[in-house]
CSV table of C-alpha atoms in Angstrom, one decimal:
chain,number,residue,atom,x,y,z
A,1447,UNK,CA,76.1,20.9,41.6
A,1448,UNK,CA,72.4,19.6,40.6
A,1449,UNK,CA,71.3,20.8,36.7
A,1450,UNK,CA,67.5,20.9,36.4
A,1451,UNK,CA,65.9,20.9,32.9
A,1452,UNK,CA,62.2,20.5,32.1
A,1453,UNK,CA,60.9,19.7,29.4
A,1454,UNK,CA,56.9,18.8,27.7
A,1455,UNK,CA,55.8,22.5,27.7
A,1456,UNK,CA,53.1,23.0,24.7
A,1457,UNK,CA,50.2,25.0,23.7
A,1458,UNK,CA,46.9,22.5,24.4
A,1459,UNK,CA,43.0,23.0,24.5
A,1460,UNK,CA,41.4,23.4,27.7
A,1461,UNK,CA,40.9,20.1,28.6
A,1462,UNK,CA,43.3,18.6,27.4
A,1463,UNK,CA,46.6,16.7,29.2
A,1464,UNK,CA,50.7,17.3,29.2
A,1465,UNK,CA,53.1,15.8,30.9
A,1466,UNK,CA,56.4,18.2,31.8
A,1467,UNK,CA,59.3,16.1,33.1
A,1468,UNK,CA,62.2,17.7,35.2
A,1469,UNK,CA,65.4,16.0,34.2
A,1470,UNK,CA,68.0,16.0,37.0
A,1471,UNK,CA,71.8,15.9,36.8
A,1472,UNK,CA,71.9,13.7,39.7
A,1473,UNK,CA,69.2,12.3,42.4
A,1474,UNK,CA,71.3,13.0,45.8
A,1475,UNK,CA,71.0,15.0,49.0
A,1476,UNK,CA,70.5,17.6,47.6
A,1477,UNK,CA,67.1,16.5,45.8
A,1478,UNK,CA,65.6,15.1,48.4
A,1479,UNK,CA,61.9,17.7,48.1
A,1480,UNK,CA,61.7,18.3,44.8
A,1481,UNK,CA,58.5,20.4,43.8
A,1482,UNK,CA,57.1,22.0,40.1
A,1483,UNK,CA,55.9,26.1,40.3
A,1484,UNK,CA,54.4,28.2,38.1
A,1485,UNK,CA,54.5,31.8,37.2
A,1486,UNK,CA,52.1,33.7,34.9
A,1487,UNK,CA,52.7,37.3,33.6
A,1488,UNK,CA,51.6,39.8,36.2
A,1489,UNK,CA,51.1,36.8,38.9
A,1490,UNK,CA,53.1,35.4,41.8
A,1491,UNK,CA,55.0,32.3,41.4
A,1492,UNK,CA,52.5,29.6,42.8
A,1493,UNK,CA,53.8,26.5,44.2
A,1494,UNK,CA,51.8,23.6,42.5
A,1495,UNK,CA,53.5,20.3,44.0
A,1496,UNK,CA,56.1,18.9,46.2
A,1497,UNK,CA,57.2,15.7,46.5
A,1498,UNK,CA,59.5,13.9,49.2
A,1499,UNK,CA,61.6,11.7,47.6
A,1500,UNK,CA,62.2,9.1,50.6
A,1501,UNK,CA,58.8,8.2,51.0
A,1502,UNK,CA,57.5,9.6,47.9
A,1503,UNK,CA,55.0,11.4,50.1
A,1504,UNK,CA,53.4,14.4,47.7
A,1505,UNK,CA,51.4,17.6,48.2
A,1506,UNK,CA,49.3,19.4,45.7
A,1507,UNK,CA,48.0,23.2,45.6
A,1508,UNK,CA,44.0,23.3,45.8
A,1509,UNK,CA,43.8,24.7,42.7
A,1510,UNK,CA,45.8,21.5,41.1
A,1511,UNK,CA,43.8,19.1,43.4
A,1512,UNK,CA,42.4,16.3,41.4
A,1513,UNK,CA,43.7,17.6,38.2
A,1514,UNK,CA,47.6,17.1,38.6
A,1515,UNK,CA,49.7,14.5,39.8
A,1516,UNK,CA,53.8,15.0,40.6
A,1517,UNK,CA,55.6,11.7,40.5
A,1518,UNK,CA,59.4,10.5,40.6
A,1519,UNK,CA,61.2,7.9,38.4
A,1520,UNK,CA,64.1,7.3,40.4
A,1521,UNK,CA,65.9,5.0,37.7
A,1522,UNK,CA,65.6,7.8,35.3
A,1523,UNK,CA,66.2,10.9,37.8
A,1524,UNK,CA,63.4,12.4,36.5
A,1525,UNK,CA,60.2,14.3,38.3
A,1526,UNK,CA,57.4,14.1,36.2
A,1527,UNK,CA,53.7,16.6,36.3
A,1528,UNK,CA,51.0,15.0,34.8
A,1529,UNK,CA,48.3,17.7,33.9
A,1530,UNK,CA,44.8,16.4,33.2
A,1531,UNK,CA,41.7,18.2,32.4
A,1532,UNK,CA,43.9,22.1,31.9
A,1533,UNK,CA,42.2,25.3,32.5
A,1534,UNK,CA,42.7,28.7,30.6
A,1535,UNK,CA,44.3,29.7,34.5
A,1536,UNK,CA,47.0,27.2,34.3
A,1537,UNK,CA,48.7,28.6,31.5
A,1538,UNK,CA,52.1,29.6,33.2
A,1539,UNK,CA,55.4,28.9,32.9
A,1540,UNK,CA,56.2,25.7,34.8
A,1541,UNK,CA,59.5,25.6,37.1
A,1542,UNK,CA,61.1,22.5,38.5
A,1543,UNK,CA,62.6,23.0,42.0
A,1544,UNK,CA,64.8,21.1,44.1
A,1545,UNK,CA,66.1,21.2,47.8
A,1546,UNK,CA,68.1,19.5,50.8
A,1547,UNK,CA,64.8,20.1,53.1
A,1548,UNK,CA,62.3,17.8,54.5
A,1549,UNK,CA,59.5,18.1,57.2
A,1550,UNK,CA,57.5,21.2,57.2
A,1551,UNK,CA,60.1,22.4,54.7
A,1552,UNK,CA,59.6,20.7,52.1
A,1553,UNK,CA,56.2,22.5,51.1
A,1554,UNK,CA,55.1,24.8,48.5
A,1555,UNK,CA,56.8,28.1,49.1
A,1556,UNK,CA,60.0,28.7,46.9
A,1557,UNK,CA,62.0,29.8,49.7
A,1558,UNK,CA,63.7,26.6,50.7
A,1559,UNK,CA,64.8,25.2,47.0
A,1560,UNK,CA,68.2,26.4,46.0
A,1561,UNK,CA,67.7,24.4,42.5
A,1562,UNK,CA,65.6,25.7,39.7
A,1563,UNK,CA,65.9,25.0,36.3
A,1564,UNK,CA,64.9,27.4,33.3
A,1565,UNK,CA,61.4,26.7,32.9
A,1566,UNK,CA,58.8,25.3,30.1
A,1567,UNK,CA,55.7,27.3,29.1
A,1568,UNK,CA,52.3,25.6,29.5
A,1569,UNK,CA,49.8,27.5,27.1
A,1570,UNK,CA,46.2,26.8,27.2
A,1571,UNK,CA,43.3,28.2,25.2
C-alpha cells in the first residue's frame, strides 16, 4: 500500500515561488505516473502535472506552462512542484497522485490514480 504526503504548502505574494514535495512510502509499480492536482473552492480539480517515472517524461497544464516544473528524486522517493512566478488563480489546494498507468494513461485526468495523499494549500495574494 503506497502513503502519499505533501508537504511546502504556504501563503506567498503573487510572484513569488514554493516548492511542495510529495513524499512516498515506497517508489514501486505502483508509482510509476505520478502527477500533482489542484482544487479551489467552487472549482474542478485541475490536473497540473504528470510525470512518468521510467523516462521521466513530464506534462504540464497550459495554465502551468512555463511557470511550473514536476520533477522526481528517485533516491529520496519524493515528487517535487516547483512554482515560479504564482498567480492569485493558483491558489488551490495541491494534491499529489499516483498510479500503475502509463501511455495515454498517464495524463492529467484523476481518473486513473488510485493514490492521493491529503493535500497542502497554496495561498496566494
Amino acid at each position: 500500500h503506497v502513503q502519499l504526503v505533501e508537504s511546502g504548502g504556504a501563503s506567498v505574494q503573487a510572484g513569488g515561488s514554493l516548492r511542495l514535495a510529495c513524499k512516498a512510502s515506497l517508489f514501486t509499480y505502483a508509482t510509476k505516473c505520478m502527477a500533482w492536482f489542484r482544487q479551489a473552492p467552487g472549482r474542478e480539480r485541475e490536473g497540473v502535472a504528470r510525470l512518468f517515472r521510467r523516462s521521466d517524461t513530464t506534462v504540464h497544464a497550459d495554465s502551468v506552462r512555463g511557470r511550473f516544473t514536476i520533477v522526481q528524486d528517485k533516491a529520496k522517493n519524493i515528487l517535487y512542484l516547483q512554482m515560479n512566478r504564482l498567480k492569485p488563480e493558483d491558489a488551490a489546494m495541491y494534491t499529489c497522485a499516483a498510479g500503475a498507468v502509463g501511455g495515454t494513461w498517464c495524463g492529467l485526468s484523476p481518473v486513473p490514480y488510485g493514490y492521493w495523499g491529503q493535500g497542502t494549500q497554496v495561498t496566494v495574494s
